[in-house]
mmCIF file of C-alpha atoms in Angstrom:
data_model
loop_
_atom_site.group_PDB
_atom_site.id
_atom_site.type_symbol
_atom_site.label_atom_id
_atom_site.label_comp_id
_atom_site.label_asym_id
_atom_site.label_seq_id
_atom_site.Cartn_x
_atom_site.Cartn_y
_atom_site.Cartn_z
ATOM 1 C CA MET T 373 -23.534 246.650 101.159
ATOM 2 C CA ALA T 374 -25.674 243.699 100.200
ATOM 3 C CA ARG T 375 -22.616 242.000 98.690
ATOM 4 C CA ARG T 376 -20.668 242.397 101.930
ATOM 5 C CA SER T 377 -23.545 240.933 103.895
ATOM 6 C CA LEU T 378 -23.669 237.923 101.574
ATOM 7 C CA LEU T 379 -19.936 237.358 101.944
ATOM 8 C CA ALA T 380 -20.096 237.573 105.739
ATOM 9 C CA TRP T 381 -23.018 235.212 105.825
ATOM 10 C CA GLY T 382 -21.203 232.697 103.601
ATOM 11 C CA LEU T 383 -18.046 232.830 105.707
ATOM 12 C CA ALA T 384 -20.031 232.213 108.872
ATOM 13 C CA ALA T 385 -21.826 229.262 107.291
ATOM 14 C CA ALA T 386 -18.498 227.730 106.208
ATOM 15 C CA LEU T 387 -17.082 228.034 109.714
ATOM 16 C CA VAL T 388 -20.187 226.422 111.191
ATOM 17 C CA ALA T 389 -19.963 223.554 108.694
ATOM 18 C CA ALA T 390 -16.269 223.029 109.347
ATOM 19 C CA ALA T 391 -16.691 222.779 113.133
ATOM 20 C CA PRO T 392 -18.261 219.296 113.148
ATOM 21 C CA VAL T 393 -15.513 217.994 110.829
ATOM 22 C CA SER T 394 -12.850 219.246 113.245
ATOM 23 C CA ALA T 395 -14.711 217.758 116.162
ATOM 24 C CA GLN T 396 -14.988 214.452 114.332
ATOM 25 C CA ARG T 397 -11.249 214.423 113.696
ATOM 26 C CA ALA T 398 -10.564 215.081 117.375
ATOM 27 C CA SER T 399 -12.986 212.335 118.393
ATOM 28 C CA LEU T 400 -11.359 209.853 115.986
ATOM 29 C CA ALA T 401 -7.890 210.636 117.327
ATOM 30 C CA GLU T 402 -9.093 210.094 120.882
ATOM 31 C CA ARG T 403 -10.653 206.762 119.931
ATOM 32 C CA ILE T 404 -7.416 205.617 118.265
ATOM 33 C CA ALA T 405 -5.422 206.645 121.335
ATOM 34 C CA ALA T 406 -7.844 204.747 123.588
ATOM 35 C CA ILE T 407 -7.585 201.612 121.432
ATOM 36 C CA GLU T 408 -3.786 201.789 121.459
ATOM 37 C CA GLN T 409 -3.805 202.148 125.251
ATOM 38 C CA GLN T 410 -6.145 199.177 125.592
ATOM 39 C CA ALA T 411 -3.902 197.079 123.337
ATOM 40 C CA ALA T 412 -0.874 197.999 125.447
ATOM 41 C CA ASN T 413 -2.741 196.994 128.608
ATOM 42 C CA ASN T 414 -3.768 193.665 127.062
ATOM 43 C CA GLN T 415 -0.157 192.921 126.082
ATOM 44 C CA GLY T 416 0.925 193.729 129.605
ATOM 45 C CA ASN T 417 -1.665 191.289 130.959
ATOM 46 C CA VAL T 418 -0.457 188.566 128.597
ATOM 47 C CA ASP T 419 3.156 189.129 129.669
ATOM 48 C CA LEU T 420 2.135 188.999 133.327
ATOM 49 C CA LEU T 421 0.193 185.759 132.790
ATOM 50 C CA ASN T 422 3.196 184.197 131.049
ATOM 51 C CA GLN T 423 5.429 185.184 133.951
ATOM 52 C CA VAL T 424 2.985 183.678 136.463
ATOM 53 C CA ASN T 425 2.846 180.407 134.508
ATOM 54 C CA GLN T 426 6.636 180.320 134.304
ATOM 55 C CA LEU T 427 6.920 180.847 138.060
ATOM 56 C CA ARG T 428 4.426 178.055 138.677
ATOM 57 C CA THR T 429 6.453 175.708 136.510
ATOM 58 C CA GLU T 430 9.652 176.657 138.337
ATOM 59 C CA VAL T 431 8.000 176.071 141.723
ATOM 60 C CA GLN T 432 6.857 172.626 140.570
ATOM 61 C CA SER T 433 10.387 171.827 139.385
ATOM 62 C CA LEU T 434 11.874 172.959 142.705
ATOM 63 C CA ARG T 435 9.349 170.831 144.568
ATOM 64 C CA SER T 436 10.465 167.808 142.542
ATOM 65 C CA GLN T 437 14.110 168.505 143.349
ATOM 66 C CA ILE T 438 13.313 168.827 147.060
ATOM 67 C CA GLU T 439 11.446 165.532 146.995
ATOM 68 C CA GLU T 440 14.393 163.877 145.269
ATOM 69 C CA LEU T 441 16.782 165.156 147.949
ATOM 70 C CA GLN T 442 14.425 164.105 150.737
ATOM 71 C CA GLN T 443 14.179 160.603 149.318
ATOM 72 C CA GLN T 444 17.947 160.339 148.927
ATOM 73 C CA ASN T 445 18.345 161.431 152.536
ATOM 74 C CA GLU T 446 15.830 158.832 153.722
ATOM 75 C CA GLN T 447 17.590 156.135 151.706
ATOM 76 C CA LEU T 448 20.908 157.089 153.277
ATOM 77 C CA LYS T 449 19.332 156.850 156.724
ATOM 78 C CA SER T 450 17.822 153.484 155.864
ATOM 79 C CA THR T 451 21.162 152.230 154.548
ATOM 80 C CA GLY T 452 22.885 153.380 157.732
ATOM 81 C CA ARG T 453 20.328 151.586 159.888
ATOM 82 C CA SER T 454 20.664 148.391 157.830
ATOM 83 C CA GLN T 455 24.452 148.488 158.049
ATOM 84 C CA TYR T 456 24.284 149.048 161.792
ATOM 85 C CA LEU T 457 21.867 146.137 162.278
ATOM 86 C CA ASP T 458 24.033 143.920 160.094
ATOM 87 C CA LEU T 459 27.166 144.817 162.042
ATOM 88 C CA ASP T 460 25.379 144.390 165.341
ATOM 89 C CA GLY T 461 24.092 140.984 164.248
ATOM 90 C CA ARG T 462 27.584 139.865 163.220
ATOM 91 C CA LEU T 463 29.018 140.949 166.558
ATOM 92 C CA GLU T 464 26.313 139.059 168.396
ATOM 93 C CA ARG T 465 27.032 135.912 166.374
ATOM 94 C CA ILE T 466 30.781 136.255 167.030
ATOM 95 C CA GLU T 467 30.229 136.825 170.748
ATOM 96 C CA GLY T 468 27.716 133.997 170.903
ATOM 97 C CA GLY T 469 30.087 131.667 169.069
ATOM 98 C CA ALA T 470 32.847 132.488 171.544
ATOM 99 C CA THR T 471 30.743 131.632 174.595
ATOM 100 C CA ALA T 472 28.544 128.843 173.288
ATOM 101 C CA PRO T 473 29.241 125.292 174.459
ATOM 102 C CA ALA T 474 31.112 122.996 172.120
ATOM 103 C CA GLY T 475 28.955 121.424 169.457
ATOM 104 C CA THR T 476 26.248 124.092 169.825
ATOM 105 C CA SER T 477 25.437 126.073 166.703
ATOM 106 C CA VAL T 478 24.225 129.673 166.879
ATOM 107 C CA PRO T 479 21.529 130.444 164.315
ATOM 108 C CA ALA T 480 22.352 133.298 161.975
ATOM 109 C CA THR T 481 20.228 136.400 162.192
ATOM 110 C CA SER T 482 19.489 138.886 159.483
ATOM 111 C CA PRO T 483 17.342 141.999 159.145
ATOM 112 C CA PRO T 484 13.742 141.254 158.158
ATOM 113 C CA ALA T 485 13.075 141.461 154.430
ATOM 114 C CA ALA T 486 11.083 144.400 153.169
ATOM 115 C CA PRO T 487 7.523 143.470 152.173
ATOM 116 C CA ALA T 488 7.101 143.090 148.442
ATOM 117 C CA PRO T 489 4.713 145.654 146.936
ATOM 118 C CA SER T 490 1.802 144.556 144.796
ATOM 119 C CA SER T 491 2.775 143.799 141.220
ATOM 120 C CA ARG T 492 -0.403 145.376 139.871
ATOM 121 C CA THR T 493 0.500 148.146 137.448
ATOM 122 C CA ALA T 494 -0.979 151.625 137.675
ATOM 123 C CA VAL T 495 -3.661 152.793 135.272
ATOM 124 C CA ASP T 496 -2.516 155.818 133.302
ATOM 125 C CA ALA T 497 -4.064 158.016 130.648
ATOM 126 C CA ALA T 498 -2.767 160.154 127.810
ATOM 127 C CA PRO T 499 0.076 162.511 128.705
ATOM 128 C CA ILE T 500 -0.345 166.196 129.385
ATOM 129 C CA VAL T 501 2.027 169.124 129.094
ATOM 130 C CA PHE T 502 4.014 169.679 132.265
ATOM 131 C CA GLY T 503 3.417 173.115 133.728
ATOM 132 C CA ASP T 504 -0.108 173.558 132.340
ATOM 133 C CA ALA T 505 -1.655 176.442 134.276
ATOM 134 C CA GLY T 506 -5.036 174.741 134.652
ATOM 135 C CA LEU T 507 -3.516 171.596 136.115
ATOM 136 C CA LEU T 508 -1.156 173.455 138.399
ATOM 137 C CA ALA T 509 -4.200 175.191 139.863
ATOM 138 C CA GLY T 510 -5.792 171.792 140.644
ATOM 139 C CA GLY T 511 -7.671 171.078 143.838
ATOM 140 C CA GLY T 512 -6.213 170.215 147.187
ATOM 141 C CA ASP T 513 -7.436 166.586 147.104
ATOM 142 C CA GLU T 514 -4.821 165.679 144.481
ATOM 143 C CA ARG T 515 -1.972 167.237 146.409
ATOM 144 C CA ALA T 516 -3.095 165.708 149.705
ATOM 145 C CA ALA T 517 -3.265 162.224 148.168
ATOM 146 C CA TYR T 518 0.151 162.674 146.590
ATOM 147 C CA GLU T 519 1.753 163.838 149.828
ATOM 148 C CA THR T 520 0.228 160.906 151.737
ATOM 149 C CA ALA T 521 1.840 158.474 149.304
ATOM 150 C CA PHE T 522 5.139 160.331 149.361
ATOM 151 C CA ASP T 523 5.197 160.360 153.168
ATOM 152 C CA ALA T 524 4.874 156.574 153.116
ATOM 153 C CA LEU T 525 7.834 156.391 150.735
ATOM 154 C CA LYS T 526 9.940 158.691 152.930
ATOM 155 C CA GLY T 527 9.096 156.559 155.936
ATOM 156 C CA GLY T 528 10.416 153.438 154.215
ATOM 157 C CA ARG T 529 6.931 151.860 153.983
ATOM 158 C CA TYR T 530 7.439 150.845 150.380
ATOM 159 C CA ALA T 531 4.502 148.439 150.118
ATOM 160 C CA ASP T 532 2.198 151.195 151.368
ATOM 161 C CA SER T 533 3.738 153.806 149.085
ATOM 162 C CA ALA T 534 3.309 151.530 146.053
ATOM 163 C CA ARG T 535 -0.344 150.967 146.917
ATOM 164 C CA LEU T 536 -0.975 154.666 147.581
ATOM 165 C CA PHE T 537 0.738 155.845 144.403
ATOM 166 C CA GLN T 538 -1.289 153.315 142.410
ATOM 167 C CA ALA T 539 -4.474 154.645 143.982
ATOM 168 C CA PHE T 540 -3.353 158.205 143.271
ATOM 169 C CA LEU T 541 -2.750 157.463 139.583
ATOM 170 C CA GLN T 542 -6.132 155.798 139.285
ATOM 171 C CA ALA T 543 -7.841 158.824 140.836
ATOM 172 C CA HIS T 544 -5.711 161.497 139.089
ATOM 173 C CA PRO T 545 -4.332 159.907 135.891
ATOM 174 C CA THR T 546 -3.794 163.282 134.200
ATOM 175 C CA GLY T 547 -3.097 165.385 137.282
ATOM 176 C CA SER T 548 -0.163 167.742 137.612
ATOM 177 C CA TYR T 549 1.534 165.307 140.028
ATOM 178 C CA ALA T 550 1.006 162.239 137.803
ATOM 179 C CA PRO T 551 4.591 162.240 136.382
ATOM 180 C CA ASN T 552 6.091 162.444 139.872
ATOM 181 C CA ALA T 553 3.728 159.730 141.108
ATOM 182 C CA LEU T 554 4.854 157.427 138.291
ATOM 183 C CA TYR T 555 8.492 158.048 139.207
ATOM 184 C CA TRP T 556 8.023 157.349 142.911
ATOM 185 C CA LEU T 557 5.861 154.307 142.205
ATOM 186 C CA GLY T 558 8.765 152.937 140.200
ATOM 187 C CA GLU T 559 11.119 153.853 143.029
ATOM 188 C CA SER T 560 8.896 152.015 145.535
ATOM 189 C CA TYR T 561 9.408 148.879 143.463
ATOM 190 C CA TYR T 562 13.088 149.522 142.728
ATOM 191 C CA VAL T 563 14.270 149.834 146.331
ATOM 192 C CA THR T 564 12.638 146.470 147.157
ATOM 193 C CA GLN T 565 14.364 144.898 144.119
ATOM 194 C CA ASN T 566 11.109 144.374 142.223
ATOM 195 C CA TYR T 567 12.900 145.360 139.060
ATOM 196 C CA GLY T 568 10.258 144.253 136.557
ATOM 197 C CA PRO T 569 7.437 146.497 137.843
ATOM 198 C CA ALA T 570 9.974 149.251 138.515
ATOM 199 C CA ARG T 571 11.190 149.169 134.912
ATOM 200 C CA ASP T 572 7.608 149.338 133.627
ATOM 201 C CA GLN T 573 6.753 152.443 135.681
ATOM 202 C CA PHE T 574 9.948 154.297 134.792
ATOM 203 C CA GLN T 575 9.460 153.442 131.118
ATOM 204 C CA ALA T 576 5.850 154.655 131.258
ATOM 205 C CA LEU T 577 7.002 157.968 132.732
ATOM 206 C CA PHE T 578 9.666 158.442 130.085
ATOM 207 C CA ASP T 579 7.313 157.521 127.221
ATOM 208 C CA ARG T 580 4.462 159.725 128.378
ATOM 209 C CA TYR T 581 6.405 162.718 129.669
ATOM 210 C CA PRO T 582 9.693 162.850 127.714
ATOM 211 C CA THR T 583 10.265 166.556 128.511
ATOM 212 C CA HIS T 584 9.548 166.303 132.240
ATOM 213 C CA ASP T 585 12.415 167.109 134.589
ATOM 214 C CA LYS T 586 12.315 163.520 135.887
ATOM 215 C CA ALA T 587 12.658 162.027 132.388
ATOM 216 C CA PRO T 588 16.495 161.669 132.586
ATOM 217 C CA GLY T 589 16.269 159.929 135.958
ATOM 218 C CA ALA T 590 13.430 157.715 134.729
ATOM 219 C CA LEU T 591 15.411 156.521 131.711
ATOM 220 C CA LEU T 592 18.430 155.920 133.960
ATOM 221 C CA LYS T 593 16.288 153.809 136.282
ATOM 222 C CA VAL T 594 14.986 151.835 133.292
ATOM 223 C CA GLY T 595 18.583 150.887 132.541
ATOM 224 C CA LEU T 596 19.383 150.094 136.165
ATOM 225 C CA SER T 597 16.242 147.972 136.458
ATOM 226 C CA GLN T 598 17.276 146.064 133.332
ATOM 227 C CA TYR T 599 20.677 145.554 134.936
ATOM 228 C CA GLY T 600 18.974 144.229 138.059
ATOM 229 C CA LEU T 601 17.051 141.794 135.842
ATOM 230 C CA ASP T 602 20.391 140.678 134.329
ATOM 231 C CA GLU T 603 19.331 142.050 130.930
ATOM 232 C CA LEU T 604 22.833 143.337 130.290
ATOM 233 C CA ASP T 605 22.507 144.077 126.561
ATOM 234 C CA ALA T 606 19.313 146.062 127.088
ATOM 235 C CA ALA T 607 20.774 147.834 130.120
ATOM 236 C CA GLU T 608 23.923 148.842 128.241
ATOM 237 C CA ALA T 609 21.841 150.207 125.346
ATOM 238 C CA THR T 610 19.496 152.138 127.648
ATOM 239 C CA LEU T 611 22.335 153.650 129.675
ATOM 240 C CA GLY T 612 23.942 154.739 126.416
ATOM 241 C CA ARG T 613 20.722 156.527 125.482
ATOM 242 C CA VAL T 614 20.787 158.429 128.764
ATOM 243 C CA ALA T 615 24.272 159.777 128.059
ATOM 244 C CA THR T 616 23.301 160.663 124.483
ATOM 245 C CA GLN T 617 19.912 162.270 125.121
ATOM 246 C CA PHE T 618 20.741 164.091 128.365
ATOM 247 C CA PRO T 619 24.444 165.035 128.176
ATOM 248 C CA GLY T 620 25.912 166.911 131.104
ATOM 249 C CA THR T 621 23.268 165.776 133.593
ATOM 250 C CA ASP T 622 23.799 163.780 136.775
ATOM 251 C CA ALA T 623 21.784 160.982 135.198
ATOM 252 C CA ALA T 624 24.127 160.908 132.195
ATOM 253 C CA ARG T 625 27.222 160.737 134.413
ATOM 254 C CA THR T 626 25.765 157.919 136.490
ATOM 255 C CA ALA T 627 24.699 156.081 133.331
ATOM 256 C CA ALA T 628 28.204 156.381 131.879
ATOM 257 C CA ASP T 629 29.736 154.972 135.092
ATOM 258 C CA ARG T 630 27.336 152.022 135.173
ATOM 259 C CA ARG T 631 27.869 151.317 131.485
ATOM 260 C CA ARG T 632 31.646 151.215 131.973
ATOM 261 C CA ALA T 633 31.120 148.800 134.869
ATOM 262 C CA ILE T 634 29.087 146.520 132.593
ATOM 263 C CA GLU T 635 31.792 146.654 129.924
ATOM 264 C CA ILE T 636 34.518 145.847 132.453
ATOM 265 C CA GLY T 637 32.417 142.969 133.788
ATOM 266 C CA ARG T 638 32.148 141.509 130.300
ATOM 267 C CA LEU T 639 35.939 141.404 130.010
ATOM 268 C CA ARG T 640 36.409 139.299 133.133
#
């Protein structure tokens, strides 16, 4: 009887001792499951953040394309107005010549020349990576200043746009709109045939932001500015680089056409 009691007591003690071990195993399994769930949530957050950053970059790229189209549209309007004024002036001279008394000369008229922008170059700093999330979340002052300068460019006020883009780059040298500002500063010079300053701004953009979506157009404009400066050897070499470095792009096709024109001109 005593032996049975000892055995029963021993079995009960073993069960009591084993219970905490089982509970510990269950607790450990729950902790592992919780850690795995937390890791999965963290990975999901990382994926979501990457998607948000990618969308921001795509929005910035689309904005640049819209600006490019708007500027092209404004240039077409400006060209149409200039052609109309030129034609109207010619008609007036012809009509005036037909009715003027003999020996009277009619002075020629021409559209007023566009004011030349300042030749002062913009102050720039070290390049940044396009699409950086911190920069894309920049304050409204940068965007407002950029849009003010761009509105001047769209309105054909090229001297004002050059001055405003210079001021923008001085105030926001590493801002998210700095590459675009460099491009449009160069364009402000280019459309008024200030090819030297234009070349410098386009070259600065290409050197500092070689992976930016405006890099092909900037290098193309470097070549076209060199052509405007009658630096034909340099222009031909630069236009060749555009076709080599950015094959299949609009910039490459335009560069190839201009390069062929230079080659044909050399043969004449």
